[in-house]
């Protein structure tokens, strides 16, 4: 039977072989790479994420700080909530929404075709016979908010569609100066 003896440490007088310059440079480069990957990648991700978040906030701020008509289509939710089904195709579409504790309003304008005017009126439960000649149904307050002027370049036709709360009431004015391309102005208001 042989007895195993534990390995003794090298004597302090013996120095390990000095590290070669090449090996040292490779080790330092590898350490630097690991540090960059462990710190740089997450930091880069945070910067990109912060910029995207800030840009999103700016878009929302611009949308909700608008003080007049904004070119473009209202969201599908807005169109459904206010029951303003803008027909496709429609042109020169613009909208503006106001909300307060008493009443919410959606102002919409668009140009469409004569057939799509009939589609729009039908979708809100009306037809051309319900339009009254020389009747401007949008009040002065709403005209001032949107900058609409109904004094020139008529003929103007108006319609008020009243519904029981909380369904919206709609004031609609149609400019038929070009019968093939009528221009529709609508104010839909709802009381929560």
Short mmCIF file of N, CA, C and O in Angstrom, two decimals, residues 7-16:
data_model
loop_
_atom_site.label_atom_id
_atom_site.label_comp_id
_atom_site.label_asym_id
_atom_site.label_seq_id
_atom_site.Cartn_x
_atom_site.Cartn_y
_atom_site.Cartn_z
N UNK A 7 0.13 17.49 -2.31
CA UNK A 7 1.06 18.27 -3.13
C UNK A 7 1.46 19.53 -2.37
O UNK A 7 0.63 20.24 -1.84
N UNK A 8 2.71 19.79 -2.34
CA UNK A 8 3.18 20.97 -1.64
C UNK A 8 3.22 22.14 -2.60
O UNK A 8 3.50 22.00 -3.78
N UNK A 9 2.97 23.29 -2.05
CA UNK A 9 3.00 24.51 -2.86
C UNK A 9 4.43 24.82 -3.24
O UNK A 9 5.37 24.43 -2.56
N UNK A 10 4.54 25.54 -4.36
CA UNK A 10 5.87 25.95 -4.79
C UNK A 10 6.46 26.89 -3.76
O UNK A 10 5.74 27.62 -3.09
N UNK A 11 7.71 26.89 -3.69
CA UNK A 11 8.34 27.78 -2.71
C UNK A 11 8.21 29.22 -3.20
O UNK A 11 8.18 29.47 -4.39
N UNK A 12 8.15 30.13 -2.25
CA UNK A 12 7.98 31.52 -2.64
C UNK A 12 9.17 32.05 -3.42
O UNK A 12 9.06 33.05 -4.10
N UNK A 13 10.23 31.40 -3.36
CA UNK A 13 11.40 31.89 -4.08
C UNK A 13 11.28 31.62 -5.58
O UNK A 13 11.92 32.30 -6.36
N UNK A 14 10.45 30.65 -5.95
CA UNK A 14 10.31 30.32 -7.37
C UNK A 14 9.28 31.25 -7.99
O UNK A 14 8.15 31.32 -7.56
N UNK A 15 9.61 31.98 -9.02
CA UNK A 15 8.72 32.90 -9.72
C UNK A 15 8.11 32.17 -10.92
O UNK A 15 8.78 31.42 -11.61
N UNK A 16 6.74 32.43 -11.17
CA UNK A 16 6.17 31.85 -12.38
C UNK A 16 6.77 32.50 -13.61
O UNK A 16 7.32 33.59 -13.54
#
